[in-house]
Short mmCIF file of C-alpha atoms and ligand atoms in Angstrom, two decimals:
data_model
loop_
_atom_site.label_atom_id
_atom_site.label_comp_id
_atom_site.label_asym_id
_atom_site.label_seq_id
_atom_site.Cartn_x
_atom_site.Cartn_y
_atom_site.Cartn_z
CA MET A 298 0.14 0.13 0.00
CA ARG A 299 1.18 3.57 -0.74
CA VAL A 300 0.78 5.86 2.05
CA VAL A 301 1.22 9.68 1.77
CA ILE A 302 1.74 11.36 5.36
CA VAL A 303 1.41 15.20 5.32
CA GLY A 304 3.41 16.51 8.15
CA GLY A 305 6.65 15.26 9.59
CA GLY A 306 6.34 16.29 13.18
CA ILE A 307 6.22 13.68 16.08
CA GLY A 308 3.06 11.69 14.99
CA GLY A 309 3.77 11.70 11.20
CA LEU A 310 7.27 10.52 11.64
CA ALA A 311 6.39 7.88 14.22
CA LEU A 312 3.58 6.62 11.72
CA GLY A 313 6.03 6.89 8.74
CA ALA A 314 8.65 4.73 10.70
CA GLY A 315 6.14 2.15 11.63
CA LEU A 316 4.61 1.75 8.10
CA ARG A 317 8.06 1.57 6.66
CA ARG A 318 8.98 -1.22 8.95
CA ALA A 319 5.75 -3.02 8.13
CA GLY A 320 6.67 -3.05 4.50
CA HIS A 321 4.40 -0.29 3.15
CA GLU A 322 5.55 2.35 0.46
CA VAL A 323 5.58 5.59 2.43
CA ALA A 324 6.27 9.17 1.73
CA VAL A 325 6.40 11.84 4.53
CA PHE A 326 6.24 15.61 3.38
CA ASP A 327 6.98 18.44 5.80
CA ARG A 328 7.32 22.09 5.08
CA ASP A 329 10.31 22.41 7.38
CA ARG A 330 13.84 22.41 5.83
CA ASP A 331 15.73 20.89 8.68
CA VAL A 332 14.13 18.43 11.21
CA ALA A 333 16.29 20.22 14.04
CA ALA A 334 15.28 23.75 12.96
CA THR A 335 12.21 23.60 14.89
CA GLY A 336 10.99 25.06 18.37
CA GLY A 337 9.69 23.30 21.44
CA TYR A 338 10.90 22.56 24.64
CA HIS A 339 10.63 19.16 26.31
CA ILE A 340 8.02 16.48 25.46
CA THR A 341 6.89 13.95 28.25
CA LEU A 342 6.32 10.26 27.08
CA ASP A 343 4.52 8.17 29.51
CA GLU A 344 4.59 4.41 29.53
CA ARG A 345 1.73 3.96 26.91
CA ALA A 346 3.56 6.39 24.43
CA GLN A 347 6.67 4.46 24.88
CA SER A 348 5.11 1.20 24.45
CA ALA A 349 3.31 2.66 21.22
CA LEU A 350 6.69 3.80 19.97
CA ALA A 351 8.28 0.41 20.64
CA ARG A 352 5.69 -1.20 18.21
CA LEU A 353 6.64 1.22 15.50
CA VAL A 354 10.62 1.74 15.70
CA ALA A 355 13.36 -0.64 15.70
CA PRO A 356 14.61 -1.58 19.25
CA GLU A 357 17.87 0.51 18.70
CA THR A 358 15.80 3.44 18.17
CA MET A 359 14.24 2.92 21.65
CA ARG A 360 17.57 2.39 23.09
CA ARG A 361 18.66 5.85 21.77
CA LEU A 362 15.37 7.51 22.91
CA LEU A 363 15.97 6.11 26.39
CA ALA A 364 19.55 7.24 26.55
CA SER A 365 18.62 10.71 25.15
CA GLY A 366 15.69 11.23 27.68
CA SER A 367 15.68 12.26 31.35
CA ALA A 368 13.84 9.65 33.67
CA LEU A 369 11.00 11.25 36.00
CA ARG A 370 11.80 8.50 38.74
CA LEU A 371 15.35 10.04 38.98
CA ARG A 372 14.37 13.49 39.64
CA ASP A 373 13.03 15.13 43.11
CA ARG A 374 9.10 15.24 43.80
CA ASP A 375 7.30 18.05 41.89
CA MET A 376 6.37 21.10 43.86
CA LEU A 377 3.68 23.77 43.58
CA TRP A 378 4.59 27.45 44.38
CA ASP A 379 2.75 30.54 44.65
CA TYR A 380 3.73 33.96 43.09
CA ARG A 381 5.90 35.04 46.02
CA GLY A 382 7.88 31.97 46.07
CA ARG A 383 6.16 30.11 48.83
CA LEU A 384 5.65 26.42 48.81
CA LEU A 385 2.09 25.20 48.39
CA GLY A 386 2.46 21.46 47.99
CA TYR A 387 4.16 18.55 46.38
CA GLY A 388 3.35 16.67 43.37
CA PRO A 389 2.85 12.89 43.37
CA ASP A 390 5.45 10.33 44.07
CA LEU A 391 7.49 9.64 40.88
CA THR A 392 9.66 6.70 42.08
CA GLY A 393 7.72 4.09 40.16
CA SER A 394 7.11 6.22 37.17
CA ALA A 395 8.45 4.97 33.68
CA SER A 396 7.84 8.28 31.97
CA ILE A 397 10.82 10.17 30.37
CA ASP A 398 11.02 13.87 29.29
CA ILE A 399 13.10 14.50 26.07
CA ASP A 400 13.86 17.45 23.98
CA ARG A 401 11.36 17.90 21.27
CA ILE A 402 14.19 18.56 18.64
CA THR A 403 16.02 15.19 19.87
CA LEU A 404 12.92 13.27 19.66
CA ARG A 405 12.26 14.65 16.15
CA THR A 406 15.72 13.94 14.96
CA LEU A 407 15.60 10.24 16.20
CA LEU A 408 12.29 9.64 14.58
CA ALA A 409 13.46 11.40 11.19
CA ASP A 410 16.39 8.91 11.19
CA ALA A 411 14.24 6.02 11.56
CA VAL A 412 12.08 7.37 8.39
CA GLY A 413 15.28 7.87 6.54
CA ALA A 414 14.98 8.71 2.67
CA ASP A 415 11.23 8.49 2.84
CA LEU A 416 11.17 11.97 4.68
CA HIS A 417 10.91 14.81 2.02
CA LEU A 418 11.45 18.13 3.67
CA GLY A 419 10.83 21.66 2.18
CA SER A 420 7.52 20.31 0.94
CA THR A 421 4.42 22.43 1.77
CA VAL A 422 1.12 20.95 1.20
CA SER A 423 -1.68 23.46 -0.11
CA GLU A 424 -4.50 21.08 -0.46
CA VAL A 425 -5.80 17.60 -0.56
CA GLY A 426 -8.75 15.91 -2.33
CA ILE A 427 -10.11 12.86 -4.01
CA ASP A 428 -9.61 12.51 -7.80
CA ASP A 429 -12.73 11.57 -10.10
CA ASN A 430 -11.62 7.90 -9.83
CA GLY A 431 -11.59 7.85 -5.99
CA THR A 432 -7.82 8.15 -5.53
CA PRO A 433 -6.64 10.40 -2.70
CA ARG A 434 -4.40 13.24 -4.03
CA VAL A 435 -2.01 15.74 -2.21
CA VAL A 436 -1.21 19.04 -3.90
CA PHE A 437 2.09 21.00 -3.01
CA VAL A 438 2.43 24.83 -3.01
CA GLU A 439 4.39 24.79 -6.36
CA GLY A 440 1.50 23.05 -8.08
CA THR A 441 2.75 19.57 -8.34
CA SER A 442 0.88 16.62 -6.78
CA VAL A 443 1.02 12.97 -5.83
CA THR A 444 -1.52 10.29 -5.34
CA ALA A 445 -1.70 7.49 -2.79
CA ASP A 446 -3.94 4.66 -1.45
CA LEU A 447 -4.29 6.49 2.02
CA VAL A 448 -3.38 10.03 2.97
CA VAL A 449 -2.93 10.90 6.46
CA GLY A 450 -2.96 14.52 7.72
CA ALA A 451 -0.24 14.74 10.54
CA ASP A 452 0.14 18.45 9.90
CA GLY A 453 -0.64 19.73 13.52
CA THR A 454 -2.89 22.33 14.88
CA HIS A 455 -3.37 24.35 11.58
CA SER A 456 -3.69 21.20 9.56
CA VAL A 457 -4.64 21.65 5.94
CA VAL A 458 -5.88 18.01 5.85
CA SER A 459 -8.35 18.14 8.76
CA ARG A 460 -9.70 21.57 7.38
CA HIS A 461 -10.40 19.91 4.29
CA LEU A 462 -12.15 16.90 6.02
CA ALA A 463 -14.05 18.80 8.61
CA ALA A 464 -14.65 21.82 6.15
CA GLY A 465 -13.39 24.15 8.59
CA PRO A 466 -10.99 24.41 11.68
CA THR A 467 -10.99 21.59 14.14
CA ASN A 468 -9.67 23.61 17.15
CA HIS A 469 -9.84 27.20 18.50
CA PRO A 470 -7.62 29.38 20.83
CA THR A 471 -8.09 28.59 24.77
CA GLY A 472 -7.48 32.09 25.78
CA LEU A 473 -4.09 31.21 27.01
CA ILE A 474 -0.63 32.62 25.37
CA GLY A 475 2.62 30.66 26.26
CA PHE A 476 6.08 31.68 26.34
CA SER A 477 8.95 29.21 26.54
CA GLY A 478 12.78 29.13 27.24
CA ARG A 479 15.74 27.34 28.43
CA THR A 480 17.85 28.14 31.10
CA ARG A 481 21.12 26.20 32.43
CA ARG A 482 20.78 25.47 36.22
CA ALA A 483 24.40 26.50 36.61
CA ASP A 484 23.30 30.02 35.39
CA LEU A 485 21.19 30.58 38.31
CA ASP A 486 21.97 32.00 41.72
CA LEU A 487 22.71 29.10 44.29
CA THR A 488 19.64 29.76 46.42
CA GLU A 489 17.44 29.80 43.29
CA GLN A 490 18.92 26.73 42.07
CA GLN A 491 18.10 25.17 45.59
CA ARG A 492 14.64 26.47 45.66
CA LEU A 493 13.97 24.98 42.19
CA GLY A 494 15.78 21.76 42.78
CA THR A 495 16.28 18.93 40.62
CA ARG A 496 12.61 18.65 39.97
CA SER A 497 9.80 20.34 37.85
CA THR A 498 7.64 23.05 39.69
CA MET A 499 4.53 25.13 38.84
CA GLY A 500 4.04 28.56 40.18
CA ILE A 501 0.71 30.32 40.19
CA GLY A 502 -0.35 33.70 41.09
CA PRO A 503 -3.55 35.91 40.53
CA ARG A 504 -4.87 37.28 37.15
CA GLY A 505 -4.07 34.26 35.07
CA ALA A 506 -0.30 34.21 35.24
CA ALA A 507 1.37 30.85 35.83
CA LEU A 508 5.02 29.72 35.36
CA TYR A 509 5.92 26.07 34.74
CA VAL A 510 9.58 25.24 35.19
CA GLY A 511 10.61 21.75 33.98
CA TYR A 512 13.82 20.03 34.81
CA LEU A 513 15.64 18.14 32.16
CA ASP A 514 19.09 16.29 32.66
CA PRO A 515 19.51 13.71 30.18
CA ILE A 516 22.96 13.24 31.34
CA GLY A 517 22.70 12.87 35.22
CA ASN A 518 19.12 11.39 34.98
CA ALA A 519 19.55 9.54 31.83
CA ALA A 520 16.46 6.82 31.38
CA LEU A 521 19.04 4.55 30.06
CA ASP A 522 22.84 4.88 31.13
CA ALA A 523 24.48 4.60 27.81
CA PRO A 524 26.13 7.94 26.89
CA ALA A 525 27.31 6.63 23.54
CA LEU A 526 23.90 6.09 22.20
CA SER A 527 22.57 9.74 23.60
CA MET A 528 21.67 12.19 20.88
CA SER A 529 20.23 14.71 23.42
CA ILE A 530 20.85 18.43 22.53
CA THR A 531 20.56 19.12 26.17
CA THR A 532 24.12 18.51 27.57
CA GLY A 533 23.76 19.51 31.28
CA PRO A 534 21.10 20.03 33.94
CA THR A 535 18.54 22.50 32.48
CA TYR A 536 15.28 24.28 33.33
CA ILE A 537 12.78 24.49 30.39
CA TRP A 538 10.10 26.71 31.46
CA GLY A 539 6.88 28.01 30.11
CA ALA A 540 5.09 31.16 31.15
CA MET A 541 1.22 31.61 30.64
CA PHE A 542 -0.81 34.57 30.48
CA PRO A 543 -4.57 34.99 29.47
CA GLU A 544 -4.73 36.52 26.00
CA SER A 545 -5.17 40.25 25.74
CA ALA A 546 -3.89 43.09 23.32
CA ASP A 547 -0.81 43.73 25.73
CA ILE A 548 0.35 40.00 26.18
CA ASP A 549 -0.28 39.45 22.37
CA SER A 550 2.02 42.38 21.65
CA LEU A 551 4.92 40.24 23.26
CA ARG A 552 4.64 37.84 20.43
CA ALA A 553 6.13 40.41 18.11
CA LEU A 554 9.22 40.91 20.32
CA ARG A 555 12.44 38.92 20.21
CA GLY A 556 15.08 37.61 22.56
CA ARG A 557 16.22 40.03 25.38
CA ALA A 558 13.37 42.37 24.74
CA ARG A 559 10.57 39.64 25.19
CA GLN A 560 12.52 38.37 28.34
CA THR A 561 12.44 41.76 29.91
CA ALA A 562 8.71 42.31 28.83
CA LEU A 563 7.62 39.04 30.28
CA ILE A 564 9.39 39.85 33.71
CA ASP A 565 7.55 43.06 33.62
CA ARG A 566 4.01 41.31 33.11
CA PHE A 567 4.85 39.11 35.97
CA ARG A 568 6.12 41.97 38.28
CA HIS A 569 3.04 43.88 37.46
CA ARG A 570 1.10 41.21 38.92
CA ASN A 571 3.06 41.00 42.03
CA TRP A 572 5.53 38.07 41.54
CA ALA A 573 8.57 38.10 43.80
CA ARG A 574 11.71 38.91 41.65
CA HIS A 575 13.51 35.82 42.51
CA THR A 576 10.87 33.57 41.06
CA LEU A 577 11.48 35.25 37.64
CA GLU A 578 15.47 34.59 37.77
CA VAL A 579 14.79 31.42 35.62
CA ILE A 580 13.27 33.70 32.82
CA ALA A 581 15.94 36.44 33.28
CA ARG A 582 18.83 34.14 32.91
CA ALA A 583 17.48 32.17 29.91
CA ASP A 584 19.27 31.81 26.56
CA PRO A 585 17.60 34.91 24.88
CA ALA A 586 17.67 32.73 21.50
CA SER A 587 15.53 30.04 23.14
CA VAL A 588 12.56 32.34 24.13
CA ALA A 589 9.61 31.52 22.05
CA ALA A 590 5.95 32.42 22.03
CA PHE A 591 2.83 30.63 20.97
CA ARG A 592 -0.93 30.63 21.17
CA PHE A 593 -2.49 27.55 23.14
CA ASN A 594 -5.23 25.95 20.74
CA ALA A 595 -7.57 23.15 21.64
CA ALA A 596 -9.99 20.85 20.08
CA SER A 597 -13.30 20.04 21.90
CA THR A 598 -13.06 17.69 24.93
CA ARG A 599 -16.01 15.72 23.54
CA ALA A 600 -15.18 12.58 21.57
CA THR A 601 -18.18 13.02 19.16
CA ASP A 602 -16.95 16.36 18.08
CA LEU A 603 -13.49 15.01 17.05
CA ALA A 604 -12.80 13.67 13.51
CA PRO A 605 -16.24 14.99 12.38
CA TRP A 606 -16.09 13.46 8.85
CA PRO A 607 -17.31 10.35 7.09
CA THR A 608 -14.55 7.56 7.24
CA GLY A 609 -12.56 7.24 3.80
CA ARG A 610 -9.20 7.01 2.27
CA ILE A 611 -7.86 10.45 3.89
CA THR A 612 -7.76 10.73 7.62
CA ALA A 613 -5.62 12.45 10.08
CA LEU A 614 -3.80 12.01 13.43
CA GLY A 615 -2.36 14.02 16.52
CA ASP A 616 -2.90 17.53 16.83
CA ALA A 617 -4.47 17.73 13.49
CA VAL A 618 -7.52 16.15 15.17
CA HIS A 619 -7.21 16.74 18.83
CA ALA A 620 -5.08 19.77 19.18
CA THR A 621 -3.86 19.83 22.74
CA PRO A 622 -2.45 22.50 24.71
CA PRO A 623 0.99 21.51 26.45
CA THR A 624 -0.66 21.67 30.04
CA ALA A 625 -0.85 18.01 30.52
CA GLY A 626 2.32 17.02 28.70
CA MET A 627 0.16 14.46 26.49
CA GLY A 628 -0.10 15.84 22.90
CA ALA A 629 3.10 14.11 21.50
CA GLY A 630 2.24 10.88 23.35
CA ALA A 631 -1.24 10.83 22.07
CA ALA A 632 -0.05 11.45 18.56
CA ILE A 633 2.44 8.54 18.71
CA GLN A 634 -0.38 6.35 20.02
CA ASP A 635 -2.54 7.37 17.11
CA ALA A 636 0.33 6.41 14.97
CA ALA A 637 0.72 2.95 16.50
CA ASP A 638 -2.96 2.33 16.37
CA LEU A 639 -3.41 3.34 12.92
CA ALA A 640 -0.59 1.05 11.77
CA ALA A 641 -2.01 -1.86 13.79
CA GLN A 642 -5.33 -1.42 12.07
CA LEU A 643 -3.93 -1.25 8.73
CA ASP A 644 -2.13 -4.48 9.51
CA SER A 645 -5.09 -6.30 10.56
CA HIS A 646 -7.70 -5.15 7.98
CA THR A 647 -7.41 -5.80 4.08
CA ASP A 648 -10.23 -3.28 3.70
CA ILE A 649 -8.49 0.20 4.23
CA THR A 650 -11.79 1.87 4.94
CA ALA A 651 -12.61 -0.76 7.67
CA ALA A 652 -9.34 -0.10 9.08
CA ILE A 653 -9.66 3.57 9.26
CA GLY A 654 -13.21 3.20 10.69
CA HIS A 655 -11.73 1.26 13.63
CA TYR A 656 -8.93 3.69 14.06
CA GLU A 657 -11.09 6.85 14.00
CA THR A 658 -13.12 5.25 16.76
CA GLN A 659 -10.03 5.03 19.06
CA LEU A 660 -8.70 8.38 17.74
CA ARG A 661 -11.77 10.23 19.08
CA ARG A 662 -11.80 8.23 22.62
CA ARG A 663 -8.15 9.04 23.11
CA GLY A 664 -8.40 12.50 21.84
CA ALA A 665 -11.23 13.43 24.21
CA GLN A 666 -9.27 11.99 27.17
CA VAL A 667 -6.01 13.89 26.60
CA LEU A 668 -7.98 17.33 25.91
CA THR A 669 -10.01 16.71 29.29
CA ALA A 670 -6.70 16.44 31.05
CA ALA A 671 -5.13 19.42 29.39
CA MET A 672 -8.07 21.74 29.48
CA ARG A 673 -8.44 21.15 33.30
CA THR A 674 -5.05 23.17 33.89
CA VAL A 675 -6.02 25.75 31.34
CA ARG A 676 -9.43 26.51 33.09
CA LEU A 677 -7.67 26.52 36.47
CA ILE A 678 -5.32 29.15 35.30
CA LEU A 679 -8.08 31.13 33.53
CA ALA A 680 -10.15 31.16 36.70
CA THR A 681 -7.52 33.09 38.64
CA ASP A 682 -8.18 35.71 36.22
CA THR A 683 -11.71 36.39 37.53
CA THR A 684 -12.53 38.82 40.50
CA PRO A 685 -13.28 35.92 42.78
CA GLY A 686 -10.29 33.80 41.47
CA ALA A 687 -7.86 36.72 41.92
CA LEU A 688 -9.10 37.17 45.46
CA ALA A 689 -8.90 33.46 46.25
CA THR A 690 -5.53 33.25 45.02
CA THR A 691 -4.15 36.34 47.09
CA THR A 692 -6.04 35.20 50.25
CA LEU A 693 -5.81 31.38 50.05
CA THR A 694 -2.16 31.04 49.11
CA PRO A 695 -0.66 32.44 52.31
CA LEU A 696 -2.83 29.84 54.20
CA LEU A 697 -1.96 26.88 51.93
CA ALA A 698 1.73 27.90 52.30
CA VAL A 699 1.41 27.62 56.12
CA ALA A 700 -0.27 24.32 55.81
CA ALA A 701 2.54 23.18 53.54
CA ARG A 702 5.26 24.28 56.11
CA LEU A 703 3.36 22.28 58.76
CA ARG A 704 3.24 19.03 56.72
CA PRO A 705 6.40 16.83 56.55
CA ASN A 706 8.45 16.80 53.20
CA PRO A 707 7.31 13.78 51.42
CA SER A 708 10.67 13.61 49.42
CA ALA A 709 12.50 13.51 52.77
CA ARG A 710 10.83 10.17 53.68
CA ARG A 711 12.16 8.46 50.67
C1 FAD B 985 7.22 24.01 16.95
C2 FAD B 985 6.72 23.16 17.91
C3 FAD B 985 6.92 23.05 19.21
C4 FAD B 985 6.41 22.24 20.26
N1 FAD B 985 6.76 22.38 21.57
C5 FAD B 985 6.24 21.68 22.38
C6 FAD B 985 6.54 21.44 23.65
O1 FAD B 985 7.69 21.85 24.15
N2 FAD B 985 6.20 20.72 24.72
C7 FAD B 985 4.80 19.99 24.18
O2 FAD B 985 4.41 19.25 25.16
N3 FAD B 985 4.39 20.16 23.05
C8 FAD B 985 5.00 20.92 22.07
N4 FAD B 985 4.64 21.04 20.74
C9 FAD B 985 3.27 20.36 20.52
C10 FAD B 985 3.53 18.89 20.37
O3 FAD B 985 4.82 18.63 19.72
C11 FAD B 985 2.34 18.25 19.60
O4 FAD B 985 1.38 18.11 20.66
C12 FAD B 985 2.74 16.87 19.09
O5 FAD B 985 3.88 16.83 18.52
C13 FAD B 985 1.58 16.43 18.20
O6 FAD B 985 2.10 15.82 17.14
P1 FAD B 985 1.50 16.09 15.74
O7 FAD B 985 2.53 15.06 14.86
O8 FAD B 985 0.31 15.92 15.59
O9 FAD B 985 1.89 17.52 15.19
P2 FAD B 985 3.35 18.32 15.16
O10 FAD B 985 4.58 17.65 15.96
O11 FAD B 985 3.07 19.65 15.50
O12 FAD B 985 3.86 18.25 13.66
C14 FAD B 985 3.09 18.78 12.57
C15 FAD B 985 3.98 18.86 11.52
O13 FAD B 985 3.30 19.24 10.46
C16 FAD B 985 4.19 20.05 9.44
N5 FAD B 985 3.21 20.86 8.59
C17 FAD B 985 2.11 21.75 8.95
N6 FAD B 985 1.57 22.15 8.11
C18 FAD B 985 2.05 21.61 6.97
C19 FAD B 985 1.91 21.72 5.51
N7 FAD B 985 0.94 22.44 4.99
N8 FAD B 985 2.68 21.13 4.62
C20 FAD B 985 3.70 20.34 4.89
N9 FAD B 985 3.99 20.11 6.28
C21 FAD B 985 3.21 20.77 7.14
C22 FAD B 985 4.74 20.94 10.46
O14 FAD B 985 5.96 21.65 10.13
C23 FAD B 985 5.18 19.96 11.60
O15 FAD B 985 6.51 19.38 11.41
C24 FAD B 985 5.15 21.68 20.04
C25 FAD B 985 4.81 21.83 18.57
C26 FAD B 985 5.38 22.65 17.63
C27 FAD B 985 4.97 22.56 16.02
#
């Protein structure tokens, strides 16, 4: 079978690698000219995502993945802070966790290697459709086109393929704008290094501002201790942070700024909301070239709203169907599971449409699950931007901080 995949991001490459191994003729087209020339901070892959990936790629690729990823079980327990830097509580015990965090660029490079010559970069798709004889066709911006037995749209949040299938957008802005950056742990003052520790943390404050600080150390915390196999672009303990604000003309204007100017403006917006200066050091000391901005889009949390098209020989996966904000760290993992499921259905049905029908049923269910988890955090952050929410944040957090101080530190018991 000849399969054309539109989009060589995480899901498209995972599918391309799997179908190639299963002996199908595959072509993956992506508009990017270089797989490493892409943004993104770290991607979390839980046990389900890793087991889906293991069904798609060679064992050697899985070993490289684990050697390049940071194991959650090896980092300290996550913490929740308020905007003044007061500890509010701890995250769940991660000692038994199989999840890993990995740079998006590292993951994409690994998967691109697995797809090899079947990945065609610098190819932007402008439209898809079905020929008069029922054959799916993909058209490129230059006007050239290719046909296939099956076309899969893995072209992300602003998917051309799913827009064609659904006759309109399949997601909408959530009302949150995100900014991300990378800061080497060694670049922070010692007190701030100690406060943040070797863990991921979340800071919340009034009026919708939140600061997630993820901890990535694929060398010291490698999921597989095999340095020769590591492809990680992160070479030492690094905080990978994401700042979030409710969308407004003021916050939107920061997207037009670059590097240092954007960092300074971000810190200013947090300070304006009363955040303690030391909590913002992680932003101030970031590599200016790493500071990116993006709008959080999300599809519906209802399974019946997802993939709202009749089953046929053009389908889609990942963010093209269930665009997921990064607030649950599940978007990439879900795209990989979509890919594994689609490959398995194509393997067990001779009729392509029947395979796609079964696949899309699973796709809707999985999409709704990850969206429900991701939107919980989005709604919580947006709730602090209401008058009662702001009042609750400013009056309740000091009380929660006192309660947290009185509770024993669960990490100390380990
Ligand atoms: C730049 C970037 C950074 C991200 N950073 C993070 C992060 O740090 N943490 C996190 O949890 N999630 C992040 N995400 C989201 C996460 O990677 C996705 O949820 C997940 O990868 C979903 O996989 P996907 O394959 O559906 O889409 P994506 O991985 O987004 O891949 C879509 C691909 O389609 C290509 N494409 C789009 N339109 C066309 C077209 N018309 N023609 C050809 N190619 C096209 C794009 O270039 C892209 O490579 C990021 C996404 C992007 C695009």
